[in-house]
Amino acid sequence: MADASLQLPPGWVAQWDETHQRHLFIAFPGIDRFDKPVDQVNGHTQWDPPTEEPQQPSIQGPPPASGKRRQYAAGQTQAYYGEATPAQPSYAGDQHYAGATGAAAPGQATFFSPAEQQPQQHQPLQQQQSQTPWFGSVGAIGGNFTGGYAPNPAYNQPPASAMADQFSQMSIQQQQGYGQKQFSLQTVNVIGAFLDPRELLSPPPEIRLPPGATLSNSPTVNADYTYQRCTMNAIPTTNSLLSKSKLPFGLILTPYRSLNKGEESVPLVTDQVIARCRRCRTYINPYCTFIDGGGRWKCCMCNVANEVPQMFDWDAATNQQGDRWSRAELNHGVVEYIAPAEYLARPPQPPVYVFLLDVSQQGVASGMLATACRTILESLERLPNGDDRTKVAIVGFDVSLYFFTIPPGSTESTMLVVSDLDDVFIPRPDDLLVNLTECRQGLEALLSRFSEMFQDTHNVGSCLGPALQAGYKLISSVGGKVIVCTASLPSLGSVGALKNREDPKMLGTTKESSLLQAADVFYKTFAIECSRSHVSVDMFLFSSTYQDVASLSCLPHYTGGNTFFYPAFSAAKSEDALKFAHEFGEVLASPIMLEVLMRVRASRGLRMASFHGNFFVRSTDLLTIPAVPHDQSYAIEVEIEDNITSPFVVVQTALLHTTAFGERRVRVVTTAYPTTSNMSEMYASADQIAIAHLLANKAVERSVSSKLEDARDALTNKMIDILTVYKNTMTASGGGASAALSLAENMKFLPILVLGVLKHVGIRASSQIPSDLRAYAQTLLTTLPSQMLIPYIHPTFYSLHNMPPECGTIGEHGVILPPPLPLTSERLERHGLYLIEDGQTIFIWVGRDAVPQLVMDVFDLPAYDALRGGKATLPILENSFSQRINAIVNKTREMRRGPYWAHLYVVKEDGEPALRLWALSFLIQDRSEQSPSYPQYLTQLKERVRIRTE
């Protein structure tokens, strides 16, 4: 009998049955994690000897109110970590912590805290089984390890001194051959280096985190770089090292980017269980660690231990015990929470739209008013209105203000006129802001006849300032969007009136920067007032003369809105009407974040120093954004305050916002970066796209606060600083003379991107650029996401007449585009057909010797002489070449994020000089006006570097 018992699995006993003269095998109960009895195997007696097959226990029930430390069955945790070597099967009652020796005792359950593993996993399986079974091994995840802290002595595991320091574990792991993958620095000579423009579409250098950095082996633990990217993917440990490298340190954020077809949406946590650090308020993420048997978690930024929320391990959907490791916040770098009641200072606001429409003679004559009304009418169905709470108001303005009341369910509306512009009041405050669903018929009827009501007007003034005040008073109590469509310079009212201050003699001089600053302080102070009430302003500007874009763009700048500029707009031109209708409709239909508060947190030693973009800084690191539209970008400069001792740092952006359907949410974007004390790793990990993006934002700020010349000098000096340091520290020539201009291979596009900024309309030296065009270009430089900003400063150049036969046809990933060419006119042939575009404008360049058949196939004209240059729409003809070119044009317009619709211009080689020079200015490798060619620019950089290193 005794021998039979010794050969049994744990939890079984054998009893000799005298009647049947054989052993009866009996399973006896154990205790589960919630102190409830449970059979260890199958809860019955049997004659047959029990088998060794493992069976996982079913553990259900809500978490206990006592808040005991959470532990996990060893089998579950090992399966989660995915060891290459299978662990010994574990039952709920196989083993337990039984004193200092760790001896197993039958009848009690063994549970395991994953964060408390120790590096014993990689011993042979037989050796593991022969030793005292304690679950402290480090789980391998594709070569990485999940580091942890020494087990709590209360659990009678090996003492804390064994491996109390998580980073010492990393050192041991590296000794075992599982160390951090190092960066490999490759140097190129940028003079003569081949630049394939397609490389600009490549992702940034890999983020190579040290072993043990993350809890999860999910590929999405780091936020995708399209949400958040850094200028370096290896962060220096000291500020002196950062200063010595001369590399800019900053973040590029696009937290509410649109999703391409096939992309997964941001994971949503619906149980309203939000774990945050009690000191720094960081949200739990894949870089935190669990301690004390899983009952507490350690913040990855400030290292404070926090209690795990009581319901963190409970699945509310199934009403049973959940799997902690499947929670979205532990597996994804971008996640959204449905905010609980304590995150709501007031009920979530509904989407509210106030349309301020210019009904003056200029607005009517240009066709702007009719196009705007038609677009609003067609977009009513597309306005965010998921919960039928959306409200709309329409206000006209010229020399007076025109309000409209619409009774629910009626098709009639009443117009109320306010002529007192010095003391604006709302005539019927409760009837002007109407529910979209209840008053849909009345809104449609009003919009259908709105432009006709003012078609005979002769009023030429614009009281935009008082109109803005009226719109603000309508919605200041709830917040929302004010959308302005204006076709003339504001000229009336006690506030907001502007004068034509453009002086052609100032263009290209040191005084030109004054034209890029707001002329009236009202636009900044009013914008800040709007921001405090969660009111956002979008500006659609149409004036054919000076409109002071610099002043009017202050409103979107401080309220999180967008500015759109349509110079010389005429709805009689179908291209103008189509562009405005498309962009206006996309803005109205796009989802938006409302009443947003954004904060960026980082690990100890890092500080957010300055911010660029459309927002208002409420405090040192808290940004107020009344509305965040799709694909708006922000740039943040980062400083190193204290030396960094940790092997990696974490940056987390959190946006508390209201969705368009009335739900309060928190979007959290988390990225971790390794630290380094090696300058070569800093250069090898540098993200040239993020660096160019940050430098463009800084150049715009410098041009407004100082002079355009200072902004250009700062860009070139930064480029020289980087090249000089690289030559002195990363090359064999060091301070000596060299024929090469050396730079890291992953940064080889940086000089031409900087040159692209220097030659951009917003920055370049010229006396021919109107201040309105320059101011609008600067608003795009500071708001476009990287995917759109890079072609905006480094345009794309295609040859169409000799493109491969598959180009313009449908491939695996959509329309196949031609291979891009270097941006130089040396590639232009007299018989050729080319496409040049920057995301905002498309040029079709036609050589003077283009054969008649090509002109016929593309333009349906008999010869080159019959072709007219200028704004155009390509015909779709019954030939494959025409269809392929139209497919390429459409793909070019649609492939990038954002609401923008690029105008298309046909440019004849010997056509209108102004249009020809505009198109050639996109070829940034050529010399133009006061700007050098790309080879000349590199020569200038090389000479400046030589002087500094002598």
Coordinates of N, CA, C and O in Angstrom, one line a residue, residues 389-455:
R389 N -27.2 64.6 -30.8 CA -27.1 65.8 -29.9 C -26.4 67.0 -30.7 O -26.3 68.0 -30.1
T390 N -26.0 66.8 -31.9 CA -25.3 67.8 -32.6 C -26.2 69.0 -32.8 O -27.3 68.9 -33.2
K391 N -25.6 70.2 -32.6 CA -26.3 71.5 -32.8 C -25.6 72.3 -33.8 O -24.3 72.3 -34.0
V392 N -26.4 73.1 -34.5 CA -25.9 73.9 -35.6 C -26.5 75.3 -35.5 O -27.6 75.5 -35.1
A393 N -25.7 76.4 -35.9 CA -26.2 77.7 -36.0 C -25.5 78.3 -37.3 O -24.4 78.0 -37.6
I394 N -26.3 79.2 -38.0 CA -25.7 79.8 -39.2 C -25.9 81.3 -39.0 O -27.0 81.8 -38.7
V395 N -24.8 82.0 -39.2 CA -24.7 83.5 -39.0 C -24.1 84.1 -40.2 O -23.0 83.7 -40.6
G396 N -24.7 85.1 -40.8 CA -24.1 85.8 -41.9 C -23.6 87.2 -41.4 O -24.0 87.7 -40.4
F397 N -22.6 87.7 -42.1 CA -22.1 89.0 -41.7 C -21.5 89.7 -42.9 O -21.0 89.2 -43.9
D398 N -21.7 91.0 -42.9 CA -21.1 92.0 -43.9 C -20.9 93.3 -43.1 O -20.0 93.4 -42.3
V399 N -21.8 94.2 -43.2 CA -21.8 95.4 -42.4 C -22.7 95.3 -41.2 O -22.8 96.1 -40.3
S400 N -23.5 94.2 -41.2 CA -24.3 93.8 -40.0 C -24.2 92.3 -39.8 O -23.5 91.6 -40.5
L401 N -24.9 91.9 -38.7 CA -24.9 90.4 -38.4 C -26.3 89.9 -38.7 O -27.3 90.6 -38.4
Y402 N -26.4 88.7 -39.3 CA -27.7 88.1 -39.6 C -27.8 86.8 -38.9 O -27.1 85.8 -39.2
F403 N -28.8 86.7 -38.0 CA -29.0 85.4 -37.3 C -30.3 84.8 -37.8 O -31.2 85.5 -38.4
F404 N -30.4 83.5 -37.6 CA -31.6 82.7 -38.2 C -32.1 81.8 -37.1 O -31.3 81.0 -36.5
T405 N -33.4 81.8 -36.9 CA -34.1 80.9 -36.0 C -34.9 79.9 -36.8 O -35.5 80.3 -37.9
I406 N -34.8 78.6 -36.4 CA -35.5 77.6 -37.1 C -36.3 76.8 -36.1 O -35.8 76.1 -35.3
P407 N -37.7 76.8 -36.1 CA -38.5 76.0 -35.2 C -38.3 74.5 -35.5 O -38.2 74.1 -36.7
P408 N -38.3 73.7 -34.5 CA -38.2 72.2 -34.8 C -39.3 71.7 -35.7 O -40.5 72.1 -35.5
G409 N -39.0 70.9 -36.7 CA -40.0 70.3 -37.5 C -40.5 71.2 -38.6 O -41.4 70.8 -39.4
S410 N -40.0 72.4 -38.7 CA -40.5 73.4 -39.6 C -39.5 73.6 -40.8 O -38.3 73.4 -40.6
T411 N -40.0 74.0 -41.9 CA -39.1 74.4 -43.0 C -38.9 75.9 -43.1 O -38.2 76.3 -44.0
E412 N -39.6 76.6 -42.3 CA -39.4 78.1 -42.3 C -38.4 78.5 -41.3 O -38.1 77.9 -40.3
S413 N -37.8 79.7 -41.6 CA -36.8 80.3 -40.8 C -37.0 81.8 -40.7 O -37.6 82.4 -41.6
T414 N -36.5 82.4 -39.6 CA -36.7 83.8 -39.4 C -35.3 84.5 -39.3 O -34.5 84.0 -38.6
M415 N -35.1 85.5 -40.1 CA -33.8 86.2 -40.0 C -33.9 87.4 -39.1 O -34.9 88.2 -39.1
L416 N -32.9 87.5 -38.2 CA -32.8 88.6 -37.2 C -31.5 89.4 -37.5 O -30.5 88.8 -37.6
V417 N -31.7 90.7 -37.7 CA -30.5 91.5 -38.1 C -30.1 92.4 -36.9 O -30.9 93.0 -36.2
V418 N -28.8 92.4 -36.6 CA -28.1 93.2 -35.6 C -27.1 94.1 -36.2 O -26.2 93.6 -36.8
S419 N -27.4 95.4 -36.1 CA -26.5 96.4 -36.8 C -25.5 97.1 -35.8 O -24.6 97.8 -36.2
D420 N -25.7 96.9 -34.5 CA -24.9 97.5 -33.5 C -23.6 96.6 -33.4 O -23.6 95.5 -32.8
L421 N -22.5 97.1 -33.9 CA -21.3 96.3 -34.0 C -20.4 96.6 -32.8 O -19.4 95.9 -32.6
D422 N -20.7 97.7 -32.0 CA -19.8 98.0 -30.9 C -20.2 97.2 -29.6 O -19.3 97.0 -28.8
D423 N -21.4 96.8 -29.5 CA -21.9 96.1 -28.3 C -22.7 94.9 -28.8 O -24.0 95.0 -28.8
V424 N -22.1 93.9 -29.3 CA -22.8 92.7 -29.9 C -23.6 92.0 -28.9 O -23.2 91.7 -27.7
F425 N -24.8 91.7 -29.2 CA -25.7 90.9 -28.4 C -26.4 89.8 -29.2 O -26.5 90.0 -30.5
I426 N -26.9 88.8 -28.6 CA -27.6 87.7 -29.2 C -29.1 88.0 -29.1 O -29.6 88.0 -28.0
P427 N -29.8 88.2 -30.2 CA -31.2 88.6 -30.1 C -32.1 87.5 -29.4 O -32.9 87.9 -28.6
R428 N -32.0 86.3 -29.8 CA -32.8 85.2 -29.1 C -31.9 84.0 -28.8 O -31.7 83.1 -29.6
P429 N -31.2 84.1 -27.7 CA -30.1 83.1 -27.4 C -30.6 81.7 -27.4 O -29.8 80.8 -27.8
D430 N -31.8 81.4 -27.1 CA -32.3 80.0 -27.0 C -32.8 79.4 -28.3 O -33.0 78.2 -28.4
D431 N -32.9 80.2 -29.3 CA -33.5 79.7 -30.6 C -32.5 79.7 -31.7 O -32.9 79.2 -32.8
L432 N -31.3 80.2 -31.6 CA -30.4 80.3 -32.7 C -29.6 79.1 -32.9 O -29.2 78.7 -34.0
L433 N -29.3 78.4 -31.8 CA -28.5 77.1 -31.9 C -29.5 76.0 -31.8 O -30.1 75.7 -30.8
V434 N -29.6 75.3 -33.0 CA -30.7 74.3 -33.1 C -30.2 72.9 -33.2 O -29.0 72.7 -33.7
N435 N -31.0 72.0 -32.8 CA -30.6 70.6 -32.9 C -30.7 70.1 -34.4 O -31.6 70.3 -35.1
L436 N -29.6 69.5 -34.8 CA -29.5 69.1 -36.2 C -30.6 68.1 -36.6 O -31.2 68.2 -37.7
T437 N -30.9 67.1 -35.8 CA -31.9 66.1 -36.1 C -33.3 66.7 -36.1 O -34.1 66.5 -37.0
E438 N -33.6 67.5 -35.1 CA -34.9 68.1 -35.0 C -35.2 69.1 -36.0 O -36.4 69.3 -36.4
C439 N -34.2 69.9 -36.5 CA -34.4 71.0 -37.4 C -33.8 70.7 -38.7 O -33.4 71.7 -39.5
R440 N -33.6 69.5 -39.1 CA -33.0 69.1 -40.3 C -33.7 69.7 -41.6 O -33.0 70.3 -42.4
Q441 N -35.0 69.6 -41.6 CA -35.7 70.2 -42.8 C -35.5 71.7 -42.9 O -35.4 72.2 -44.0
G442 N -35.6 72.4 -41.8 CA -35.5 73.8 -41.8 C -34.1 74.2 -42.2 O -33.9 75.2 -42.9
L443 N -33.0 73.5 -41.7 CA -31.7 73.8 -42.1 C -31.5 73.6 -43.6 O -30.8 74.4 -44.3
E444 N -32.0 72.5 -44.1 CA -31.9 72.3 -45.6 C -32.5 73.3 -46.4 O -32.0 73.8 -47.4
A445 N -33.7 73.8 -46.0 CA -34.4 74.8 -46.7 C -33.7 76.1 -46.6 O -33.6 76.9 -47.6
L446 N -33.1 76.5 -45.4 CA -32.4 77.7 -45.3 C -31.1 77.7 -46.2 O -30.8 78.7 -46.9
L447 N -30.4 76.6 -46.1 CA -29.1 76.6 -46.9 C -29.4 76.6 -48.4 O -28.6 77.1 -49.2
S448 N -30.5 76.0 -48.8 CA -30.9 76.0 -50.2 C -31.1 77.4 -50.8 O -30.8 77.6 -52.0
R449 N -31.6 78.3 -50.0 CA -31.9 79.6 -50.5 C -31.0 80.7 -49.9 O -31.2 81.9 -50.1
F450 N -30.0 80.3 -49.1 CA -29.2 81.3 -48.3 C -28.5 82.2 -49.3 O -28.5 83.4 -49.1
S451 N -27.8 81.7 -50.3 CA -27.0 82.6 -51.2 C -27.9 83.5 -52.0 O -27.5 84.6 -52.3
E452 N -29.1 83.0 -52.3 CA -30.0 83.9 -53.1 C -30.5 85.0 -52.3 O -30.8 86.1 -52.8
M453 N -30.6 84.9 -50.9 CA -31.0 86.0 -50.1 C -30.1 87.2 -50.2 O -30.5 88.3 -49.9
F454 N -28.8 87.0 -50.5 CA -27.9 88.1 -50.5 C -27.3 88.3 -51.9 O -26.3 89.0 -52.0
Q455 N -27.9 87.7 -52.9 CA -27.2 87.8 -54.3 C -27.2 89.2 -54.8 O -26.4 89.6 -55.7

